[in-house]
Tab-separated table of C-alpha atoms and ligand atoms in Angstrom:
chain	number	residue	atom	x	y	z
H	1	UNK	CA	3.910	-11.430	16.235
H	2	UNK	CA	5.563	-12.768	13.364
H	3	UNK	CA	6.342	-10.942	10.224
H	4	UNK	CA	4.877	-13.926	8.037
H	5	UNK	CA	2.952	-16.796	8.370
H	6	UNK	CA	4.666	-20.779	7.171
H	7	UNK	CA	2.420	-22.387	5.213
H	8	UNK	CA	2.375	-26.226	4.531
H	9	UNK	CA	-0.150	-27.513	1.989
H	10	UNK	CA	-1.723	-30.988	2.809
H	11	UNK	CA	-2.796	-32.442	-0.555
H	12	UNK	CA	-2.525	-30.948	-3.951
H	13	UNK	CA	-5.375	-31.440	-5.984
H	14	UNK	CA	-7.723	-29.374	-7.777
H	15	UNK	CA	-8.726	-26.672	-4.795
H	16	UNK	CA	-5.108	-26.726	-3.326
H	17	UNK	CA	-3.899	-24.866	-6.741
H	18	UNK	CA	-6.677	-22.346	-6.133
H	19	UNK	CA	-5.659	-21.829	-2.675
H	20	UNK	CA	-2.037	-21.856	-3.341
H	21	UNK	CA	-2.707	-18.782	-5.981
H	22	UNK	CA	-5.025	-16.914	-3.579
H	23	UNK	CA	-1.738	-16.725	-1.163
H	24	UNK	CA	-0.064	-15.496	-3.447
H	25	UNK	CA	-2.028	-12.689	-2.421
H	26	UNK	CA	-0.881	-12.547	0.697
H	27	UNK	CA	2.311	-10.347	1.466
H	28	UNK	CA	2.202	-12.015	5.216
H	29	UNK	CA	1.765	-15.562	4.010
H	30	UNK	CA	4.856	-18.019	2.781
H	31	UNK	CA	4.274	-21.462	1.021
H	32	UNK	CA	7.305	-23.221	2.979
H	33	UNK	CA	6.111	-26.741	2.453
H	34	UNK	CA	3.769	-29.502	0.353
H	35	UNK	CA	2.716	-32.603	1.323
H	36	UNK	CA	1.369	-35.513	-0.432
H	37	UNK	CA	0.681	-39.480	-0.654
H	38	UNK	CA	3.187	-38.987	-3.556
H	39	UNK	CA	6.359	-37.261	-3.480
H	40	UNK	CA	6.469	-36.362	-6.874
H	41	UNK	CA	3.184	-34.942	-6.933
H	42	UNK	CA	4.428	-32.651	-4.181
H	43	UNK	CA	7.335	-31.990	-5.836
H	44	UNK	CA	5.635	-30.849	-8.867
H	45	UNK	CA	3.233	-28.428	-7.146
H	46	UNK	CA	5.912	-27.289	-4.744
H	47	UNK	CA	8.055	-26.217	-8.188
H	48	UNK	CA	4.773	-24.679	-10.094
H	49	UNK	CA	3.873	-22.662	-7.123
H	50	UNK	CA	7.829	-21.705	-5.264
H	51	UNK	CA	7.863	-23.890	-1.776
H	52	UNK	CA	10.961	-24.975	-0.943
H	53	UNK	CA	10.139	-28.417	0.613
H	54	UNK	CA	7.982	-31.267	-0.366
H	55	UNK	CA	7.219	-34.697	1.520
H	56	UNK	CA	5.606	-37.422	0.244
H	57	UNK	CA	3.709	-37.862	3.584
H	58	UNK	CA	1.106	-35.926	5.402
H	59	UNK	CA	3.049	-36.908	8.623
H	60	UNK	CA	6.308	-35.643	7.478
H	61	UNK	CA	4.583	-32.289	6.321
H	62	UNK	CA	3.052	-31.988	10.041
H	63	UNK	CA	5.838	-32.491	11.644
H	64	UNK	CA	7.751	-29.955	9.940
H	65	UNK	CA	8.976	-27.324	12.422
H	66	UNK	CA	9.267	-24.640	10.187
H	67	UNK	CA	5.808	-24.373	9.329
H	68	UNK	CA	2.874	-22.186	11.334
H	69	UNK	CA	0.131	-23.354	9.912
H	70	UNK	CA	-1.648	-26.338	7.627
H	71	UNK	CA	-4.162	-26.051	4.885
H	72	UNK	CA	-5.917	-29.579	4.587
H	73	UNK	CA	-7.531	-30.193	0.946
H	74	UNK	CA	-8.012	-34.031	1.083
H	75	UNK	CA	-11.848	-35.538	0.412
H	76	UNK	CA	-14.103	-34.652	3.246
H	77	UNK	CA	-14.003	-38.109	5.113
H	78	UNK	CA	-9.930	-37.656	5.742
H	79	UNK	CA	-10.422	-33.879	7.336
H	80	UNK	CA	-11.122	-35.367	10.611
H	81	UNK	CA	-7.907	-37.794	10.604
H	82	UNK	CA	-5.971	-34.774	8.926
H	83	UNK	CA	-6.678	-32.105	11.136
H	84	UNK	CA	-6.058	-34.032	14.178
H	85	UNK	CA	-2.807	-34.952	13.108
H	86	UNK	CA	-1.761	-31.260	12.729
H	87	UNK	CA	-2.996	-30.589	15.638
H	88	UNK	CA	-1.082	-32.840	17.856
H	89	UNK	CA	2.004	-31.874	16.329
H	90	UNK	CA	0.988	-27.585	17.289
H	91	UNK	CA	0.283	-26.502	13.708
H	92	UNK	CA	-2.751	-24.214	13.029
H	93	UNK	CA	-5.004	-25.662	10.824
H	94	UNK	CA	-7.353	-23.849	8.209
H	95	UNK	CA	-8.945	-27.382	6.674
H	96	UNK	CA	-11.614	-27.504	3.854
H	97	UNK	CA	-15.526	-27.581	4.188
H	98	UNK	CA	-17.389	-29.322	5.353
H	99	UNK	CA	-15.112	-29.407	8.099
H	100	UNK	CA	-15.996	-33.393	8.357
H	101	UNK	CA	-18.399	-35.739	7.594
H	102	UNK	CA	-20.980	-35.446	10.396
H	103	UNK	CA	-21.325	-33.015	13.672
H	104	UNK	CA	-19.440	-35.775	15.720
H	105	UNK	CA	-16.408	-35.936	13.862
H	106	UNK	CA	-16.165	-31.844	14.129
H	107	UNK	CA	-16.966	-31.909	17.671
H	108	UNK	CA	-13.881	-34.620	17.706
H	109	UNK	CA	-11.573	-31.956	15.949
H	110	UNK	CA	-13.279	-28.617	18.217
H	111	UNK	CA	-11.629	-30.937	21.468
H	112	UNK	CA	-8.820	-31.287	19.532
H	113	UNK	CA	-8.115	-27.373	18.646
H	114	UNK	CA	-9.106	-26.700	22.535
H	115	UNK	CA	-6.851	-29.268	24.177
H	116	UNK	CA	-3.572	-28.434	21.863
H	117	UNK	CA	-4.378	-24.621	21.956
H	118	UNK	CA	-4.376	-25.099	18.445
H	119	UNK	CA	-6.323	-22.888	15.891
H	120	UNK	CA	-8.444	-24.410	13.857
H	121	UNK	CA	-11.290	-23.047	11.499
H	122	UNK	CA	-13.091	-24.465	8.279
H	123	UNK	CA	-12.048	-23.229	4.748
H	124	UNK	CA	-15.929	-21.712	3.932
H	125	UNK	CA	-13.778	-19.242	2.173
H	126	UNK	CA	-17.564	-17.434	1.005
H	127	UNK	CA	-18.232	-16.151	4.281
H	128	UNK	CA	-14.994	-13.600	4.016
H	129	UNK	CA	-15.650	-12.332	0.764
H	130	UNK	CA	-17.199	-8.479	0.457
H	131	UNK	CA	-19.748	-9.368	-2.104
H	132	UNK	CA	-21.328	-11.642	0.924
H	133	UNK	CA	-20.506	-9.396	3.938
H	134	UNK	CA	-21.793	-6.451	2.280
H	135	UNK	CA	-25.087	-8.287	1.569
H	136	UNK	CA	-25.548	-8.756	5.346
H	137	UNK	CA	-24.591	-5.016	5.746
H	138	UNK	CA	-27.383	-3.845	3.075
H	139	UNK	CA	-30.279	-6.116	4.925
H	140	UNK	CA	-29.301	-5.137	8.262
H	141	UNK	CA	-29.347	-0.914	7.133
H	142	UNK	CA	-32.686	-1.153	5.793
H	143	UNK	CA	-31.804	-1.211	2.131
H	144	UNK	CA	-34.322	-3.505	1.047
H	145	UNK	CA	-36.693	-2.967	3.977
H	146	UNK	CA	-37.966	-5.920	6.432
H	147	UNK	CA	-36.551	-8.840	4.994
H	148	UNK	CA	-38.704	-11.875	4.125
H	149	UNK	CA	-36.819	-14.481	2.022
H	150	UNK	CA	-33.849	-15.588	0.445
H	151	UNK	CA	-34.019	-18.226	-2.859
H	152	UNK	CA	-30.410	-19.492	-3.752
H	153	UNK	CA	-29.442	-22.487	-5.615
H	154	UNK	CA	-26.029	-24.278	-6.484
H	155	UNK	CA	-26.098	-26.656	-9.249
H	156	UNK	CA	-23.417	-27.968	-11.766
H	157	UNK	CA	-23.298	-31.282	-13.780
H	158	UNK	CA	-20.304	-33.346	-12.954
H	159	UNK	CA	-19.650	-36.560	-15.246
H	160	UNK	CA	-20.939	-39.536	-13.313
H	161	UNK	CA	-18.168	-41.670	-11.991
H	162	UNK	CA	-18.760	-44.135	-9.480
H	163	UNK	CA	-14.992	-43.686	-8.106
H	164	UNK	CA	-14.761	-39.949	-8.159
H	165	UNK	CA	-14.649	-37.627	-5.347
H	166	UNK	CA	-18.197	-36.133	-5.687
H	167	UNK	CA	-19.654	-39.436	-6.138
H	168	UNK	CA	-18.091	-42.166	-4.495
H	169	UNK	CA	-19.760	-42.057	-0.442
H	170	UNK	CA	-16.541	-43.410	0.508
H	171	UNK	CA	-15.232	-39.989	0.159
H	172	UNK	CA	-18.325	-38.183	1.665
H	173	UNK	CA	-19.536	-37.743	-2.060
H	174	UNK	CA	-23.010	-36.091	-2.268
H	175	UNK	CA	-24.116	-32.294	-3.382
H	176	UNK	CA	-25.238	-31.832	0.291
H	177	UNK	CA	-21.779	-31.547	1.825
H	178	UNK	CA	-20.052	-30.440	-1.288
H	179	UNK	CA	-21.820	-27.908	-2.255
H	180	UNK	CA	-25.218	-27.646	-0.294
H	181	UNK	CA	-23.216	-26.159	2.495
H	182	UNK	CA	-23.291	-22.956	0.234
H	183	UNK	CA	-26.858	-21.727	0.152
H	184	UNK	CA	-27.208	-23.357	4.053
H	185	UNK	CA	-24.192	-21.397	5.227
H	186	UNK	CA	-26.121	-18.078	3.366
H	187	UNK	CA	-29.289	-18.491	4.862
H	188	UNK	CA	-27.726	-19.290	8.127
H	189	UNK	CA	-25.742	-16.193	8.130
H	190	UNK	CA	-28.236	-13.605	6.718
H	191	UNK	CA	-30.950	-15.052	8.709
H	192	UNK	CA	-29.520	-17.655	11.732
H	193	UNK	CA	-30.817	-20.464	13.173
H	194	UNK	CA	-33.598	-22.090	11.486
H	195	UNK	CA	-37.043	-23.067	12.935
H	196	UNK	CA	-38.291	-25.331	10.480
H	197	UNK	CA	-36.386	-27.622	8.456
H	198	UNK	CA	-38.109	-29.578	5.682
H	199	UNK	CA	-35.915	-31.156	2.663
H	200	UNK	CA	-36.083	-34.110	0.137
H	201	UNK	CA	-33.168	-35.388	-2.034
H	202	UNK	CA	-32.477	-37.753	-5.010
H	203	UNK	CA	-30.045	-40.339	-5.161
H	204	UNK	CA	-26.999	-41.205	-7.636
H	205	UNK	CA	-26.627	-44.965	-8.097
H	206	UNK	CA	-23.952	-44.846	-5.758
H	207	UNK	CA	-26.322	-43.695	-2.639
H	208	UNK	CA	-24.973	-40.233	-2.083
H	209	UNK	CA	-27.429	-37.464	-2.898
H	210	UNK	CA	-27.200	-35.937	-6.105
H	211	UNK	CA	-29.930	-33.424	-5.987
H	212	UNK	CA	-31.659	-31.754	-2.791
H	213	UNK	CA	-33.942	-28.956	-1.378
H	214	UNK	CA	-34.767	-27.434	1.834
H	215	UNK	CA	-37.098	-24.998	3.190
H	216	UNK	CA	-35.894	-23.306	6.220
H	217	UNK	CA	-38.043	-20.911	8.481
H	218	UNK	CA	-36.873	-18.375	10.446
H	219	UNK	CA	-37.911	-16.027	13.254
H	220	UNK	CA	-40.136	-13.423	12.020
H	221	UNK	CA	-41.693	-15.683	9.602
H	222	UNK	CA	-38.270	-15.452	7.206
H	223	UNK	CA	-37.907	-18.157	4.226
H	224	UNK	CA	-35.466	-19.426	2.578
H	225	UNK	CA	-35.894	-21.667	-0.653
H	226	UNK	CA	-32.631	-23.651	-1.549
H	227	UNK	CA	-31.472	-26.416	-3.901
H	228	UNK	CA	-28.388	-28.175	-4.823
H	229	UNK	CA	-27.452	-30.329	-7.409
H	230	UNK	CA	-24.561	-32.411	-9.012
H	231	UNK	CA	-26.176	-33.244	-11.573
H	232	UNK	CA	-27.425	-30.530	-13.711
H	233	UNK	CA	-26.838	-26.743	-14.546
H	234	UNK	CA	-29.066	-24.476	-12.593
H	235	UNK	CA	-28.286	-20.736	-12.520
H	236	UNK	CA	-26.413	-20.659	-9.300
H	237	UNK	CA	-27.693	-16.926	-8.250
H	238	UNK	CA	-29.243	-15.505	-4.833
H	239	UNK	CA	-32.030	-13.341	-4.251
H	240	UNK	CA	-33.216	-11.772	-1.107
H	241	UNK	CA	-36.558	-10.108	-1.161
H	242	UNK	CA	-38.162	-7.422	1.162
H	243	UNK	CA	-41.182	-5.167	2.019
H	244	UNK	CA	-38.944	-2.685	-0.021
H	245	UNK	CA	-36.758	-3.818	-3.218
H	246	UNK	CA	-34.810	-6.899	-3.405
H	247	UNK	CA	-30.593	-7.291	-3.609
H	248	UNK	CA	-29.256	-10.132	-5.992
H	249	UNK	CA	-26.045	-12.032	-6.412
H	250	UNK	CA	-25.551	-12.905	-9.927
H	251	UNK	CA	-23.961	-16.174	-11.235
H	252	UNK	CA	-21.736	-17.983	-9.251
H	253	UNK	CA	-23.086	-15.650	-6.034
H	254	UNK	CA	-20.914	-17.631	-3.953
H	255	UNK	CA	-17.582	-16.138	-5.535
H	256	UNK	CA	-16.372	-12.634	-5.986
H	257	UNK	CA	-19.077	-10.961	-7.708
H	258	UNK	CA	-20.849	-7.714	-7.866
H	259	UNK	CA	-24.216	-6.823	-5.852
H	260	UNK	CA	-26.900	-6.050	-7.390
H	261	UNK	CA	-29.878	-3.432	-5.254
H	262	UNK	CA	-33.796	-2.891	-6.821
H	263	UNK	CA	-34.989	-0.794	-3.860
H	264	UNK	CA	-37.421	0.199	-6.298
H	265	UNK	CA	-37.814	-0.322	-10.342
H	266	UNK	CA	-34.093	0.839	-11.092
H	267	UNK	CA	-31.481	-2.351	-10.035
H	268	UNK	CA	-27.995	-0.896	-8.763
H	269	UNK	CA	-25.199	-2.898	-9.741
H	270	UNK	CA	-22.175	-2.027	-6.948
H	271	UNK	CA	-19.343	-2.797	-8.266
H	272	UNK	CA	-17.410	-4.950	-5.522
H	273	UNK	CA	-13.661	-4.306	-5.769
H	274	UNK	CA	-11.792	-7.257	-5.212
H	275	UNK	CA	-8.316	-8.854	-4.121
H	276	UNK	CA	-6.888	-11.790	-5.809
H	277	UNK	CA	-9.078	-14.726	-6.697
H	278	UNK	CA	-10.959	-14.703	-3.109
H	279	UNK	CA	-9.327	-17.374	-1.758
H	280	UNK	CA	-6.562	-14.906	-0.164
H	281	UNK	CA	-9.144	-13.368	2.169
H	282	UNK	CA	-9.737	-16.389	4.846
H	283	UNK	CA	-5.698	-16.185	4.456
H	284	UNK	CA	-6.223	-12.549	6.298
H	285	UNK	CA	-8.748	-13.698	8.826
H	286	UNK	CA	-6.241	-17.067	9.886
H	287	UNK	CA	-3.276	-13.914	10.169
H	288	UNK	CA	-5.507	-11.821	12.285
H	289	UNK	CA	-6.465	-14.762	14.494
H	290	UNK	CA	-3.208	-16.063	14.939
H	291	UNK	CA	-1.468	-12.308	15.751
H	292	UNK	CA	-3.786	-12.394	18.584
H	293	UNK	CA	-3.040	-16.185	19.682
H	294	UNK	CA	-6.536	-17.233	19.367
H	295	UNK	CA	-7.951	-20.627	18.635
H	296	UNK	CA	-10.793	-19.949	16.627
H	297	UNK	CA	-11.915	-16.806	14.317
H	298	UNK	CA	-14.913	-14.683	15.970
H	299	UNK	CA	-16.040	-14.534	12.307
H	300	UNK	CA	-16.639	-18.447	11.419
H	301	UNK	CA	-15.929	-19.755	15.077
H	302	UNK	CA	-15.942	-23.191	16.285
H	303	UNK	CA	-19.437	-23.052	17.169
H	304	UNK	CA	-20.632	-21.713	13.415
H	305	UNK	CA	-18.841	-24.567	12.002
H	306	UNK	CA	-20.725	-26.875	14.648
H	307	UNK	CA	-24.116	-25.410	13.486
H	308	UNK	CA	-23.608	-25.934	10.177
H	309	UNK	CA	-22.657	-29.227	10.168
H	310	UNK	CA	-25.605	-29.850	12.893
H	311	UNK	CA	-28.138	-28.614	10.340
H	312	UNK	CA	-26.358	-30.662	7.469
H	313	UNK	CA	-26.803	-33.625	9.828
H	314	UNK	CA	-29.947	-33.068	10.171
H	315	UNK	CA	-31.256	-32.498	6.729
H	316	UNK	CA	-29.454	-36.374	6.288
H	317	UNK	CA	-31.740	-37.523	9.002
H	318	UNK	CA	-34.350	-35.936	6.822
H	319	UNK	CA	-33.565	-37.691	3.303
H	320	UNK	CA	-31.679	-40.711	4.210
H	321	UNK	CA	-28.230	-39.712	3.640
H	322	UNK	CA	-25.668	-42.123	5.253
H	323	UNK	CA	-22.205	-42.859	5.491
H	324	UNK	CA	-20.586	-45.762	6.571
H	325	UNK	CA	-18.699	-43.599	9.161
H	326	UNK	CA	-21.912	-42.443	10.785
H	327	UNK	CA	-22.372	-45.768	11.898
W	401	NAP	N1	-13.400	-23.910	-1.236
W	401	NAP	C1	-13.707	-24.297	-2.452
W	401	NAP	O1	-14.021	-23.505	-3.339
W	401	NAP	C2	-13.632	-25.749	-2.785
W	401	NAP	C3	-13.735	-26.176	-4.115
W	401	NAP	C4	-13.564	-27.516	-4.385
W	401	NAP	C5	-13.360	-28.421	-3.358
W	401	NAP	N2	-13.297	-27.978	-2.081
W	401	NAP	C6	-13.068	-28.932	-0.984
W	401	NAP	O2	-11.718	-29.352	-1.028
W	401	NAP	C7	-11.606	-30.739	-0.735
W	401	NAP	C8	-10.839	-31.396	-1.869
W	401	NAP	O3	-11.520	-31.206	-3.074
W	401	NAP	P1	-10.769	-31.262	-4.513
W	401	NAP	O4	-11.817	-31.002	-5.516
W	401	NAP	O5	-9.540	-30.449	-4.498
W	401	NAP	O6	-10.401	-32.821	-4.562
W	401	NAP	P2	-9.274	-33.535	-5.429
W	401	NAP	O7	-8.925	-32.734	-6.633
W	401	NAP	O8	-9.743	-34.931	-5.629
W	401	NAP	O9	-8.008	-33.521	-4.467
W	401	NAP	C9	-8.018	-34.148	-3.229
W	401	NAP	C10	-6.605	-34.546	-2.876
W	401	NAP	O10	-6.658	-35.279	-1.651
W	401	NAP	C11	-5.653	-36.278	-1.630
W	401	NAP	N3	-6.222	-37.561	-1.208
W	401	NAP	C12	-5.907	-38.214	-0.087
W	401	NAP	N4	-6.566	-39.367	0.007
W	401	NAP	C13	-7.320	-39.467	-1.106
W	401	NAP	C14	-8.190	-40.475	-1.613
W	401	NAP	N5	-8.418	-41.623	-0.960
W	401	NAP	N6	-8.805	-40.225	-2.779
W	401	NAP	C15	-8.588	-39.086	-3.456
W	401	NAP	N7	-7.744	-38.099	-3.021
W	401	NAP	C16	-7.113	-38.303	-1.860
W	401	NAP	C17	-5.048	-36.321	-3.019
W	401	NAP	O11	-3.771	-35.702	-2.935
W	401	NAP	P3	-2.412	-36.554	-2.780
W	401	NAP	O12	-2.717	-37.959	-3.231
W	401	NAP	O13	-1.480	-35.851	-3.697
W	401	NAP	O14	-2.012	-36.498	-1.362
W	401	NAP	C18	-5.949	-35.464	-3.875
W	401	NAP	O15	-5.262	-34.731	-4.857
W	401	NAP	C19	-13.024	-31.249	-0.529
W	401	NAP	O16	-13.290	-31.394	0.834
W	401	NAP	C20	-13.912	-30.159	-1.123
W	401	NAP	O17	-15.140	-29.971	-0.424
W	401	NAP	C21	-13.418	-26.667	-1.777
């Protein structure tokens, strides 16, 4: 087992810097290597943040021998084409959510991982933080009593151009898969697989959805209430109710924040203690998984990635959301 871990980062934009500074965090992980459609955009990240070698390829960067393992920050619709190019060439691969565009394309990159005895897991960073695991840890002790329902919501407004990332379906633009994967992932974990699915959206001139909600029901007659939007401010908080008290997640409940308890008329607010910026703990779970030569983590496996997208594919069907790879 290796003292540290080589890391190459595949395209610096605006979540690579996060990531970069959440490794930072990480006395186990080394940033050997960027990589980039433009070497001097590699160059300058690889200088701001102390890697030693930049390419101005994502080919170059994956065949680097000196590197363990890739983290893949392109749009959405190049993780499939990404991953399986780090793949082939051995590297591990931690790539961004969604882990694709549709459950095809991450069934595509699951073969991939398997055949290469490759690891490979999706970037949903949220579901390794301690504000979120100790959630799951309250409801399943009893804290609130017998669960019933769980209301989250993930809205922002982001400046409407046709060409950008979020909006352009060229690059899997949408709230759904940007965002929406947030509050699904949540219910999904707290709760698991939904019975019912029922959701609507709202369209950007562009097609991609820029607003949706779904109802999801669960075994035991569970709810949960969700809605996503890119294009206005909502209050981005989480709130699971029971027979006993309730347990919130204040703004921005899918980053490092504290936990909030009313098991009764006298809220609790546990104060979380936290390790870098949150990025640095999937960092810890790749480390863990790849001391023990595994492929996938037991803790967002293969087949939780599969789900999720699944569900997300589904809630599509639902509204109408396409992309032209689907077809
Ligand atoms: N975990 C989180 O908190 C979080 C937050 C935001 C975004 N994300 C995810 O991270 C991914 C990237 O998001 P971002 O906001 O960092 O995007 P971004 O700022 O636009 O960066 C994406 C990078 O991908 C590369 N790229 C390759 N082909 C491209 C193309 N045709 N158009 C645009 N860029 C292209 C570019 O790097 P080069 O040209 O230099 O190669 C670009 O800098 C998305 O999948 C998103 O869902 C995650």
């Amino acid at each position: 087992m290796p003292d540290t871990y080589r890391w190459g980062i595949l395209a610096p934009g605006k979540i690579a810097h996060k990531f970069a500074t959440g490794l930072q965090f990480v006395p186990e992980a080394k940033l050997h290597a960027i990589g980039s459609r433009d070497i001097d955009r590699a160059r300058d990240f690889a200088d701001q943040y102390q890697a030693p070698v930049w390419y101005g390829s994502y080919q170059e960067l994956a065949e680097d021998p000196d590197i363990d393992v890739i983290y893949i920050a392109t749009p959405h619709s190049f993780h499939m084409e990404n991953t399986l190019t780090c793949l082939e060439q051995g590297k591990a691969v931690l790539c961004e959510k969604p882990l694709a565009i549709n459950s095809s394309q991450v069934e595509t990159m699951i073969m991939a991982s398997k055949n290469h005895q490759s690891f490979l897991m999706e970037a949903l960073w949220s579901r390794f933080l301690p504000n979120i695991i100790r959630v799951r840890n309250l409801i399943e002790s009893g804290a609130i009593g017998a669960v019933s329902h769980l209301e989250a919501d993930f809205g922002f407004k982001a400046p409407y151009d046709p060409k950008s990332r979020l909006f352009n379906p060229n690059l899997g633009g949408g709230a759904l898969l940007d965002i929406g994967i947030y509050p699904l992932f949540f219910a999904t974990y707290l709760f698991g697989t939904p019975e019912t699915i029922e959701s609507s959206a709202k369209f950007a001139d562009t097609g991609v959805d820029e607003s949706c909600s779904v109802k999801l029901t669960f075994s035991g007659g569970k709810q949960a209430n969700l809605m996503f939007t890119i294009s206005e401010f909502t209050a981005v908080k989480a709130r699971i109710t029971g027979d006993n008290g309730e347990i919130m997640l204040p703004n921005r409940w899918y980053q490092p924040v504290n936990v909030i308890t009313n098991a009764g008329n006298d809220p609790q607010e546990e104060v979380i203690k936290f390790v870098g910026n949150g990025y640095n703990y999937q960092v810890h779970e790749v480390h863990q998984c790849l001391d023990k030569g595994k492929i996938e983590s037991d803790h967002w496996s293969h087949r939780h990635s599969l789900q999720l997208m699944q569900l997300m594919d589904e809630i599509r069907r639902q509204c109408g959301i396409s992309y032209a790879v689907d077809r």
